[in-house]
Amino acid sequence: MKKLLKYDFYYLQKTSKFIIFPVLLVLLAIMSPLTARYLNEILAFTLEGTGIVIDLGIPTVFESYSQYIGNLYELYLYVIIFVAIGMFINDKTKGLLPLIISKPISRTKYILSKFISLNVLILISLFVGYFVFDYYTFFLFDEIDMLGMFYVTLLYFVYIIYVTSIALFSATHTKSYILSVVTTLGIMLLIGALKLWQVGILKYIPGYLINNMIELLMDIADTKVIIYNVLLTLGISSVFIILSILKFRKQDI
Amino acid sequence: MAAIKTVNLTKSYNNQIVLKDLNLTIKKGEVYGFIGKNGAGKTTTINLILSLITKDSGDIFINDSEVKYIDQQYKTKIGYVPDVPVFPGYMRAKDYLKFTSEIFDMKKEEVNQRIEEVLEFVDLPNSKKKISSYSRGMKQRLAIAQALLHDPEILIMDEPTSALDPIGRNDVMNMIYKLKGSKTIFYSTHILDDIERVCDRIGILDDGVLLFESNMADIQEQFYSNNIYIETENDPSTVMKKITSNNLINDVKIDHNGIICKLNGDIDSNTLIKKLIELDEKIVEYKKVKTSLEDIFIKLTNEKAS
């Protein structure tokens, strides 16, 4: 496993993903508090001469939090999906697999190594982003809930595990990059739609992690709900990972 | 001891059988040529041996130990050269070989020297160029290098010369020739000239069925057609007329500037040459016509088709 992890980290390094993931997060971590802090000024500048005046009031630190979380859920998430699928499917679509699997490599370890290496890189990047965001937010708003943001980062990482496990599942079950992307987004959409029924176990599906992040920062979160939410998300992720391994172990290459 | 053995190996795709009850035995130390047209099932056989695909039924043995699909350890004894090798383009040859050495748990202190050795063997410079900039021939050399790096007992090569130019093909054949005797080589191809040069034994596969298996010496004996090529100073049609009118041989055909006679047992080659001299023919060339592997291959596959 160690050898495969080394190989996968080398791939991440040589294909610049080692740089892209943290740099993108640093940019978001700087841009989010900046945008939140100067939104009124940005709007005034944009609408200058039109006669329209929009006053959003004095920005608070919560605007910075929501801006950052929003960016993580929109921009950064899609970057992760596209990169993850590429990493999981490239060996197959580019014809690298026969030479790799012809060596004494366990298929289970091969697939887990890719999943773990990518998620480790994302986790490191998230913490780089966390520190930069905390610094800039404190710099611009004179306050920061560091512990709250720490939990938010961890909860977001749980969501990333869920998303990358679906990407892994799609990449092992389909034969093309595009089809994998469509399958991943489709599965996420389907599971996300379950949010409409707020009953029983469905109250803890992965889509609720974002609600819990916001509630955490507003200090109104229910710890029990968060734990169930995390456990169910990790449970669903485990199912996708196990299904991916089972498929890949018997797959003709 | 058999280095590779398959027993009733069968594989199908979408209910279509591509390999049917294949029984192969490749002895330790021999170079085995696995011949077949495109789509005959050669690559499928290799993929099954390497557990790249699952079998429908049958058994595979490496050094007399049964191969279990999930077991990977038997692969430490094997080096594999695919027909179209694909490497991570961002790596250099040395990086890839280092990765290979780690997978095979090679001793760290020996790795660098071994890498130099195999790169020298395949005549690939240890340059800083990324693999993405390699030519087809260079990638094939690297494929051979990575297959040899851990000094495997068995080398499995899947049509390693099929997409190479004549020079590249010749180089690869020279490498195989150099390895002959030191390793068991299972070599699949549809280029028959290559096989005649390096193989000890061949197996001909057609539509997933092993049509024929024999060693090269027996093949020449078994398929020797008793054909004699004769060229004289005379026009070939005149010579042909003389031979048939004197009832020496009836099966004669013109070939280039001479004739090819099929000896039928009534007359041997010494008698024939004496008779021709008696008939005032001045012999320019007189030789046995060698049966090529291609002739055998065509004969066998045609026989099966009919």
Coordinates of C-alpha atoms in Angstrom, one line a residue:
Chain A
M1 CA 0.0 0.0 0.0
K2 CA 2.9 2.3 0.9
K3 CA 4.4 1.9 -2.5
L4 CA 1.2 2.6 -4.2
L5 CA 0.5 5.7 -2.1
K6 CA 4.0 6.9 -3.0
Y7 CA 3.2 6.4 -6.7
D8 CA -0.1 8.2 -6.4
F9 CA 1.4 11.1 -4.5
Y10 CA 4.0 11.3 -7.2
Y11 CA 1.2 11.5 -9.7
L12 CA -0.4 14.3 -7.8
Q13 CA 2.9 16.1 -7.5
K14 CA 3.9 15.8 -11.2
T15 CA 0.5 16.7 -12.5
S16 CA 0.5 19.9 -10.4
K17 CA -2.5 18.9 -8.3
F18 CA -0.3 19.3 -5.3
I19 CA -0.2 23.0 -6.1
I20 CA -3.7 23.5 -7.6
F21 CA -5.7 22.2 -4.7
P22 CA -4.1 24.4 -1.9
V23 CA -3.6 27.4 -4.1
L24 CA -7.2 27.4 -5.2
L25 CA -8.3 27.2 -1.6
V26 CA -6.0 30.0 -0.6
L27 CA -7.5 32.1 -3.3
L28 CA -11.0 31.3 -2.0
A29 CA -9.9 31.8 1.6
I30 CA -8.7 35.3 0.7
M31 CA -11.5 36.2 -1.8
S32 CA -14.4 35.2 0.5
P33 CA -13.8 37.6 3.4
L34 CA -12.7 40.3 1.0
T35 CA -15.9 40.0 -1.0
A36 CA -18.0 39.9 2.2
R37 CA -16.3 42.9 3.7
Y38 CA -16.4 45.1 0.6
L39 CA -19.7 43.9 -1.0
N40 CA -21.3 47.3 -0.4
E41 CA -18.4 49.1 -2.0
I42 CA -18.3 46.6 -4.9
L43 CA -22.1 47.1 -5.5
A44 CA -21.8 50.9 -5.3
F45 CA -18.9 50.9 -7.8
T46 CA -20.7 48.5 -10.2
L47 CA -24.0 50.5 -10.1
E48 CA -22.4 53.9 -10.3
G49 CA -24.3 56.2 -12.6
T50 CA -27.4 53.9 -12.8
G51 CA -29.1 55.7 -10.0
I52 CA -29.7 52.3 -8.2
V53 CA -28.6 52.2 -4.6
I54 CA -28.4 48.9 -2.8
D55 CA -27.3 49.0 0.9
L56 CA -26.8 45.6 2.5
G57 CA -26.0 47.0 5.8
I58 CA -22.8 46.7 7.7
P59 CA -21.2 43.3 6.8
T60 CA -20.6 40.9 9.6
V61 CA -18.3 38.0 10.0
F62 CA -21.2 35.6 9.1
E63 CA -21.2 37.0 5.6
S64 CA -17.5 35.9 5.4
Y65 CA -18.4 32.4 6.7
S66 CA -21.3 32.0 4.3
Q67 CA -19.3 33.3 1.3
Y68 CA -16.5 30.8 2.0
I69 CA -18.8 27.8 2.6
G70 CA -20.7 28.8 -0.5
N71 CA -17.5 28.8 -2.5
L72 CA -16.4 25.5 -1.1
Y73 CA -19.8 24.0 -2.1
E74 CA -19.9 25.4 -5.6
L75 CA -16.6 26.2 -7.1
Y76 CA -14.2 23.9 -5.2
L77 CA -16.5 20.9 -5.1
Y78 CA -16.7 20.8 -8.9
V79 CA -13.0 21.0 -9.2
I80 CA -12.7 18.1 -6.8
I81 CA -15.3 16.1 -8.8
F82 CA -13.5 16.6 -12.1
V83 CA -10.0 15.9 -10.8
A84 CA -11.1 12.9 -8.7
I85 CA -12.8 11.2 -11.7
G86 CA -9.8 11.9 -13.8
M87 CA -7.5 10.4 -11.3
F88 CA -9.7 7.3 -10.8
I89 CA -10.4 6.6 -14.4
N90 CA -7.3 7.8 -16.3
D91 CA -5.3 4.5 -15.9
K92 CA -8.3 2.7 -17.4
T93 CA -9.1 5.0 -20.3
K94 CA -5.5 5.7 -21.2
G95 CA -4.5 2.1 -21.2
L96 CA -2.1 2.2 -18.2
L97 CA -3.8 -0.5 -16.2
P98 CA -2.6 -3.7 -17.9
L99 CA 1.0 -2.9 -17.2
I100 CA 0.2 -1.9 -13.6
I101 CA -2.0 -4.9 -12.8
S102 CA 0.4 -7.3 -14.5
K103 CA 2.6 -6.6 -11.5
P104 CA 2.0 -8.1 -8.0
I105 CA -0.4 -5.3 -7.0
S106 CA -3.6 -6.0 -5.1
R107 CA -6.5 -4.4 -6.9
T108 CA -8.1 -3.4 -3.6
K109 CA -5.0 -1.6 -2.5
Y110 CA -4.6 0.0 -5.9
I111 CA -8.1 1.5 -5.7
L112 CA -7.8 2.5 -2.0
S113 CA -4.5 4.1 -2.6
K114 CA -5.9 6.5 -5.2
F115 CA -8.8 7.3 -2.9
I116 CA -6.7 7.9 0.1
S117 CA -4.0 9.9 -1.6
L118 CA -6.5 12.3 -3.2
N119 CA -8.4 12.8 0.1
V120 CA -5.2 13.4 2.1
L121 CA -4.2 16.1 -0.4
I122 CA -7.7 17.7 -0.1
L123 CA -7.5 17.5 3.7
I124 CA -4.1 19.2 3.8
S125 CA -5.4 21.9 1.3
L126 CA -8.5 22.4 3.4
F127 CA -6.4 23.2 6.5
V128 CA -4.2 25.5 4.5
G129 CA -7.4 27.3 3.4
Y130 CA -8.7 27.2 7.0
F131 CA -5.7 29.1 8.4
V132 CA -5.6 31.6 5.5
F133 CA -9.4 32.2 5.8
D134 CA -9.2 32.6 9.6
Y135 CA -6.4 35.1 9.3
Y136 CA -8.0 37.2 6.6
T137 CA -11.4 37.1 8.3
F138 CA -9.9 38.2 11.6
F139 CA -7.9 40.9 9.7
L140 CA -11.0 42.3 8.1
F141 CA -13.7 41.7 10.7
D142 CA -11.7 41.7 13.9
E143 CA -13.4 38.5 15.0
I144 CA -13.2 34.8 14.0
D145 CA -14.7 31.6 15.4
M146 CA -11.6 29.4 14.9
L147 CA -13.1 26.4 16.6
G148 CA -16.3 26.7 14.7
M149 CA -14.4 27.0 11.4
F150 CA -12.3 24.0 12.4
Y151 CA -15.4 21.9 12.8
V152 CA -16.8 23.3 9.5
T153 CA -13.6 22.3 7.8
L154 CA -13.9 18.8 9.2
L155 CA -17.6 18.5 8.2
Y156 CA -16.8 19.7 4.7
F157 CA -14.1 17.1 4.5
V158 CA -16.7 14.4 5.5
Y159 CA -18.8 15.7 2.6
I160 CA -15.7 15.4 0.3
I161 CA -15.2 11.8 1.3
Y162 CA -18.8 11.2 0.3
V163 CA -18.4 13.0 -3.0
T164 CA -15.1 11.3 -3.9
S165 CA -16.5 7.9 -3.0
I166 CA -19.3 8.5 -5.5
A167 CA -16.7 9.6 -8.1
L168 CA -14.8 6.4 -7.4
F169 CA -17.9 4.3 -7.8
S170 CA -18.7 6.0 -11.1
A171 CA -15.2 5.7 -12.4
T172 CA -15.1 2.0 -11.7
H173 CA -18.5 1.3 -13.2
T174 CA -18.3 3.3 -16.4
K175 CA -15.8 3.4 -19.2
S176 CA -15.5 7.1 -20.0
Y177 CA -14.7 10.3 -18.2
I178 CA -17.8 12.1 -19.3
L179 CA -20.1 9.2 -18.4
S180 CA -18.4 9.1 -15.0
V181 CA -19.0 12.8 -14.4
V182 CA -22.6 12.5 -15.4
T183 CA -23.1 9.4 -13.2
T184 CA -21.5 11.2 -10.2
L185 CA -23.6 14.3 -10.6
G186 CA -26.7 12.1 -11.1
I187 CA -26.1 10.1 -8.0
M188 CA -25.4 13.3 -5.9
L189 CA -28.6 14.8 -7.3
L190 CA -30.7 11.7 -6.5
I191 CA -29.4 11.4 -2.9
G192 CA -29.7 15.2 -2.5
A193 CA -33.3 15.0 -3.6
L194 CA -34.0 12.8 -0.6
K195 CA -33.7 16.1 1.4
L196 CA -37.3 16.8 0.4
W197 CA -38.5 14.1 2.8
Q198 CA -37.4 15.2 6.2
V199 CA -38.4 12.0 7.9
G200 CA -36.5 9.3 9.9
I201 CA -33.0 8.6 8.7
L202 CA -33.4 11.0 5.7
K203 CA -32.9 13.9 8.2
Y204 CA -29.3 12.9 8.3
I205 CA -28.4 12.4 4.7
P206 CA -25.1 14.1 3.4
G207 CA -27.0 17.1 2.1
Y208 CA -27.7 18.2 5.6
L209 CA -24.0 18.7 6.4
I210 CA -24.1 22.3 5.0
N211 CA -27.1 23.1 7.3
N212 CA -25.1 21.8 10.2
M213 CA -22.1 23.8 9.3
I214 CA -24.1 27.0 9.4
E215 CA -25.8 26.1 12.6
L216 CA -22.5 25.3 14.2
L217 CA -21.2 28.8 13.4
M218 CA -24.5 30.3 14.6
D219 CA -24.1 28.3 17.8
I220 CA -27.4 26.6 17.4
A221 CA -26.3 23.2 16.3
D222 CA -27.5 19.9 17.9
T223 CA -24.4 17.7 18.5
K224 CA -26.4 14.5 18.3
V225 CA -27.8 15.5 14.9
I226 CA -24.3 16.3 13.6
I227 CA -23.0 13.0 14.8
Y228 CA -25.8 11.1 13.0
N229 CA -25.3 13.2 10.0
V230 CA -21.6 12.4 9.9
L231 CA -22.1 8.7 10.6
L232 CA -24.7 8.3 7.9
T233 CA -22.5 10.2 5.4
L234 CA -19.5 8.1 6.2
G235 CA -21.7 5.0 6.0
I236 CA -23.0 5.9 2.5
S237 CA -19.4 6.6 1.5
S238 CA -18.3 3.2 2.7
V239 CA -21.0 1.5 0.7
F240 CA -19.8 3.3 -2.5
I241 CA -16.2 2.4 -1.7
I242 CA -17.0 -1.2 -1.1
L243 CA -19.1 -1.5 -4.2
S244 CA -16.2 0.1 -6.2
I245 CA -13.7 -2.4 -4.8
L246 CA -16.0 -5.3 -5.5
K247 CA -16.5 -4.2 -9.1
F248 CA -12.8 -3.5 -9.7
R249 CA -11.6 -6.8 -8.2
K250 CA -13.6 -8.8 -10.8
Q251 CA -13.3 -6.3 -13.7
D252 CA -11.7 -7.4 -17.0
I253 CA -8.9 -5.1 -17.9
Chain B
M1 CA 8.7 -28.7 -14.9
A2 CA 6.2 -26.6 -16.8
A3 CA 6.8 -22.9 -16.4
I4 CA 3.3 -22.1 -17.7
K5 CA 0.5 -24.6 -18.1
T6 CA -3.1 -24.1 -18.9
V7 CA -5.7 -26.9 -18.6
N8 CA -9.0 -26.6 -20.5
L9 CA -8.8 -22.8 -20.2
T10 CA -12.0 -21.2 -21.6
K11 CA -13.1 -17.7 -21.9
S12 CA -16.1 -16.0 -23.5
Y13 CA -17.2 -12.5 -24.1
N14 CA -20.9 -11.8 -24.4
N15 CA -21.7 -15.5 -24.8
Q16 CA -19.1 -15.8 -27.6
I17 CA -16.3 -18.2 -26.9
V18 CA -12.9 -16.7 -27.6
L19 CA -10.8 -19.4 -26.0
K20 CA -11.9 -23.0 -25.9
D21 CA -10.4 -25.7 -23.7
L22 CA -6.9 -24.4 -24.2
N23 CA -4.2 -26.8 -23.1
L24 CA -0.7 -25.3 -23.2
T25 CA 2.5 -26.5 -21.6
I26 CA 5.5 -24.2 -21.8
K27 CA 8.6 -25.9 -20.5
K28 CA 11.1 -24.1 -18.3
G29 CA 13.8 -22.3 -20.3
E30 CA 12.2 -22.6 -23.7
V31 CA 11.1 -19.9 -26.1
Y32 CA 7.5 -20.7 -27.0
G33 CA 6.0 -18.9 -30.0
F34 CA 2.3 -18.5 -29.7
I35 CA 1.0 -17.9 -33.3
G36 CA -2.4 -16.8 -34.4
K37 CA -4.2 -14.3 -36.6
N38 CA -5.5 -11.1 -35.1
G39 CA -8.5 -12.1 -32.9
A40 CA -7.4 -15.7 -32.5
G41 CA -7.3 -15.4 -28.7
K42 CA -3.6 -14.8 -28.1
T43 CA -4.0 -11.7 -26.0
T44 CA -6.9 -13.2 -24.1
T45 CA -4.7 -16.1 -23.2
I46 CA -2.0 -13.8 -21.9
N47 CA -4.5 -11.7 -20.0
L48 CA -5.8 -14.8 -18.3
I49 CA -2.3 -15.9 -17.3
L50 CA -1.7 -12.5 -15.8
S51 CA -5.2 -12.4 -14.1
L52 CA -6.1 -9.2 -16.0
I53 CA -9.3 -10.9 -16.9
T54 CA -11.4 -13.7 -15.3
K55 CA -11.6 -17.1 -16.8
D56 CA -14.9 -19.0 -17.4
S57 CA -13.3 -22.3 -16.6
G58 CA -10.1 -24.3 -16.6
D59 CA -6.9 -23.9 -14.7
I60 CA -3.6 -22.0 -15.0
F61 CA -0.3 -23.1 -13.4
I62 CA 2.9 -21.2 -13.0
N63 CA 5.8 -23.3 -12.1
D64 CA 3.3 -26.1 -11.3
S65 CA 1.5 -23.9 -8.8
E66 CA -2.1 -23.2 -9.5
V67 CA -2.9 -19.5 -10.2
K68 CA -5.7 -18.0 -8.1
Y69 CA -7.2 -14.9 -9.6
I70 CA -6.9 -12.9 -6.4
D71 CA -3.4 -14.0 -5.6
Q72 CA -0.7 -11.6 -6.9
Q73 CA 2.5 -13.2 -5.6
Y74 CA 3.0 -15.5 -8.6
K75 CA 3.5 -12.3 -10.7
T76 CA 6.8 -11.8 -9.0
K77 CA 8.1 -14.5 -11.3
I78 CA 6.8 -12.9 -14.4
G79 CA 7.8 -10.0 -16.6
Y80 CA 5.2 -8.7 -19.1
V81 CA 5.7 -6.8 -22.3
P82 CA 2.3 -5.6 -23.8
D83 CA 1.8 -5.0 -27.5
V84 CA 1.2 -1.3 -27.0
P85 CA 2.9 -0.3 -23.8
V86 CA 1.4 2.8 -22.1
F87 CA 3.3 4.6 -19.4
P88 CA 2.6 7.7 -17.3
G89 CA 3.8 10.4 -19.6
Y90 CA 4.9 12.7 -16.8
M91 CA 7.5 10.1 -15.7
R92 CA 11.1 9.6 -16.9
A93 CA 12.3 6.0 -17.7
K94 CA 14.2 5.9 -14.5
D95 CA 11.2 7.0 -12.4
Y96 CA 9.1 4.3 -13.9
L97 CA 11.8 1.6 -13.4
K98 CA 12.2 2.8 -9.8
F99 CA 8.5 2.4 -9.2
T100 CA 8.6 -1.0 -10.7
S101 CA 11.6 -2.0 -8.5
E102 CA 9.5 -0.9 -5.4
I103 CA 6.6 -3.0 -6.5
F104 CA 8.8 -6.0 -6.8
D105 CA 10.5 -5.3 -3.4
M106 CA 13.9 -5.1 -4.9
K107 CA 16.9 -4.3 -2.7
K108 CA 17.4 -0.5 -2.6
E109 CA 21.2 -0.7 -3.0
E110 CA 20.9 -2.9 -6.1
V111 CA 18.2 -0.8 -7.9
N112 CA 20.3 1.9 -9.5
Q113 CA 22.8 -0.6 -10.9
R114 CA 20.1 -2.9 -12.2
I115 CA 18.3 0.1 -13.8
E116 CA 21.5 1.0 -15.7
E117 CA 21.9 -2.7 -16.7
V118 CA 18.5 -3.1 -18.2
L119 CA 18.5 0.3 -19.9
E120 CA 21.8 -0.7 -21.5
F121 CA 20.4 -4.0 -22.5
V122 CA 17.5 -2.4 -24.3
D123 CA 19.8 0.3 -25.6
L124 CA 17.7 3.1 -24.1
P125 CA 19.6 6.1 -22.9
N126 CA 19.0 7.1 -19.3
S127 CA 17.9 10.6 -20.3
K128 CA 15.9 13.3 -18.6
K129 CA 13.3 13.1 -21.3
K130 CA 9.8 12.4 -20.1
I131 CA 8.2 9.2 -21.4
S132 CA 5.5 11.3 -23.2
S133 CA 8.1 12.4 -25.7
Y134 CA 9.3 8.8 -26.5
S135 CA 8.8 7.2 -29.9
R136 CA 6.9 3.9 -30.2
G137 CA 10.1 2.0 -30.4
M138 CA 11.5 3.7 -27.3
K139 CA 8.4 2.8 -25.3
Q140 CA 8.7 -0.8 -26.5
R141 CA 12.3 -0.8 -25.2
L142 CA 11.2 0.6 -21.9
A143 CA 8.5 -2.0 -21.7
I144 CA 11.1 -4.7 -22.1
A145 CA 13.4 -3.0 -19.5
Q146 CA 10.6 -2.9 -16.9
A147 CA 9.7 -6.5 -17.6
L148 CA 13.4 -7.6 -17.1
L149 CA 14.1 -5.3 -14.1
H150 CA 13.3 -7.8 -11.4
D151 CA 15.0 -10.6 -13.3
P152 CA 11.9 -12.7 -13.7
E153 CA 12.0 -16.4 -14.6
I154 CA 9.2 -16.0 -17.1
L155 CA 8.9 -13.4 -19.8
I156 CA 5.5 -13.0 -21.4
M157 CA 5.5 -10.9 -24.6
D158 CA 2.4 -10.0 -26.4
E159 CA 3.2 -9.1 -30.0
P160 CA 6.1 -6.9 -29.0
T161 CA 7.1 -6.2 -32.6
S162 CA 3.7 -5.8 -34.2
A163 CA 3.8 -2.0 -34.5
L164 CA 7.5 -1.5 -34.9
D165 CA 9.4 -0.5 -38.0
P166 CA 11.9 -3.2 -39.5
I167 CA 14.8 -1.8 -37.5
G168 CA 12.9 -1.7 -34.2
R169 CA 11.6 -5.1 -34.9
N170 CA 15.1 -6.5 -35.6
D171 CA 16.4 -4.9 -32.3
V172 CA 13.6 -6.4 -30.3
M173 CA 14.2 -9.8 -31.9
N174 CA 17.9 -9.5 -31.1
M175 CA 17.1 -8.8 -27.4
I176 CA 14.9 -11.9 -27.3
Y177 CA 17.6 -13.9 -28.9
K178 CA 20.1 -12.8 -26.3
L179 CA 17.7 -13.8 -23.5
K180 CA 17.1 -17.2 -25.0
G181 CA 18.3 -19.9 -22.6
S182 CA 18.2 -17.7 -19.6
K183 CA 14.5 -17.3 -19.3
T184 CA 11.3 -19.0 -20.2
I185 CA 9.8 -16.8 -22.9
F186 CA 6.2 -17.0 -24.0
Y187 CA 6.0 -14.9 -27.1
S188 CA 2.8 -14.2 -29.0
T189 CA 2.9 -12.9 -32.6
H190 CA 1.4 -13.0 -36.0
I191 CA 4.7 -12.2 -37.6
L192 CA 6.0 -15.7 -38.5
D193 CA 9.5 -14.7 -39.6
D194 CA 10.2 -13.7 -36.0
I195 CA 9.1 -17.0 -34.6
E196 CA 11.4 -19.1 -36.9
R197 CA 14.4 -17.1 -35.7
V198 CA 14.0 -17.4 -32.0
C199 CA 11.5 -20.1 -30.9
D200 CA 12.1 -23.6 -29.7
R201 CA 8.5 -24.6 -29.9
I202 CA 5.4 -23.1 -31.4
G203 CA 1.6 -23.4 -30.9
I204 CA -0.8 -22.2 -33.5
L205 CA -4.1 -20.8 -32.2
D206 CA -7.1 -20.2 -34.4
D207 CA -10.5 -19.0 -33.3
G208 CA -9.6 -19.8 -29.7
V209 CA -8.6 -23.4 -30.4
L210 CA -5.0 -24.7 -30.3
L211 CA -4.6 -26.2 -33.8
F212 CA -1.1 -27.4 -33.5
E213 CA 1.9 -27.6 -31.2
S214 CA 5.4 -28.8 -31.9
N215 CA 9.0 -28.0 -31.7
M216 CA 10.8 -26.3 -34.6
A217 CA 12.9 -29.4 -35.6
D218 CA 9.8 -31.6 -35.7
I219 CA 7.9 -29.1 -37.7
Q220 CA 10.6 -29.1 -40.5
E221 CA 10.4 -32.9 -40.5
Q222 CA 6.7 -33.2 -40.3
F223 CA 5.9 -30.6 -42.9
Y224 CA 8.9 -31.1 -45.1
S225 CA 7.3 -31.2 -48.5
N226 CA 10.1 -33.0 -50.5
N227 CA 10.1 -30.1 -53.0
I228 CA 13.3 -29.6 -55.0
Y229 CA 14.0 -26.4 -56.9
I230 CA 16.0 -26.9 -60.1
E231 CA 17.4 -24.2 -62.3
T232 CA 19.3 -25.1 -65.5
E233 CA 20.7 -23.1 -68.3
N234 CA 17.7 -24.1 -70.3
D235 CA 14.3 -22.5 -70.3
P236 CA 12.2 -23.8 -67.4
S237 CA 9.4 -25.0 -69.6
T238 CA 11.8 -27.1 -71.6
V239 CA 13.2 -28.7 -68.5
M240 CA 9.7 -29.3 -67.2
K241 CA 8.8 -31.0 -70.5
K242 CA 11.9 -33.3 -70.3
I243 CA 11.1 -34.3 -66.8
T244 CA 7.5 -35.2 -67.4
S245 CA 8.0 -36.8 -70.8
N246 CA 10.7 -39.1 -69.3
N247 CA 8.2 -40.0 -66.6
L248 CA 10.7 -38.9 -63.9
I249 CA 8.2 -36.8 -61.9
N250 CA 4.7 -35.7 -62.7
D251 CA 4.2 -33.0 -60.1
V252 CA 6.3 -30.2 -61.6
K253 CA 5.6 -26.5 -61.7
I254 CA 7.5 -23.5 -63.0
D255 CA 8.9 -21.1 -60.4
H256 CA 10.8 -18.0 -61.5
N257 CA 13.7 -19.2 -63.6
G258 CA 13.5 -22.8 -62.6
I259 CA 11.0 -25.5 -61.7
I260 CA 9.8 -27.0 -58.5
C261 CA 9.5 -30.8 -58.5
K262 CA 7.7 -32.7 -55.8
L263 CA 9.5 -36.0 -55.1
N264 CA 6.9 -38.7 -54.7
G265 CA 9.1 -41.6 -53.4
D266 CA 9.7 -43.3 -56.8
I267 CA 12.7 -41.2 -57.4
D268 CA 15.1 -39.6 -54.9
S269 CA 17.0 -36.3 -55.4
N270 CA 20.3 -38.0 -56.3
T271 CA 18.8 -40.1 -59.0
L272 CA 16.9 -37.0 -60.3
I273 CA 20.1 -35.0 -60.6
K274 CA 21.9 -37.8 -62.4
K275 CA 19.0 -38.2 -64.8
L276 CA 19.0 -34.5 -65.6
I277 CA 22.7 -34.6 -66.4
E278 CA 22.1 -37.6 -68.6
L279 CA 19.5 -35.5 -70.3
D280 CA 22.2 -32.8 -71.1
E281 CA 20.9 -30.3 -68.6
K282 CA 23.5 -28.0 -67.1
I283 CA 22.5 -27.4 -63.5
V284 CA 22.7 -23.8 -62.3
E285 CA 20.9 -24.3 -59.0
Y286 CA 19.5 -27.4 -57.2
K287 CA 18.1 -27.1 -53.7
K288 CA 15.6 -28.3 -51.2
V289 CA 12.6 -26.0 -50.9
K290 CA 12.3 -25.1 -47.2
T291 CA 8.7 -25.1 -45.8
S292 CA 8.1 -21.8 -44.2
L293 CA 6.1 -21.4 -41.0
E294 CA 3.8 -19.3 -43.0
D295 CA 3.1 -22.2 -45.3
I296 CA 2.4 -24.4 -42.3
F297 CA 0.2 -21.8 -40.7
I298 CA -1.8 -21.3 -43.9
K299 CA -2.1 -25.1 -44.5
L300 CA -3.3 -25.7 -41.0
T301 CA -5.8 -22.9 -40.8
N302 CA -7.1 -23.8 -44.3
E303 CA -7.4 -27.4 -43.3
K304 CA -9.5 -26.4 -40.3
A305 CA -11.6 -24.1 -42.4
S306 CA -12.4 -26.8 -44.9

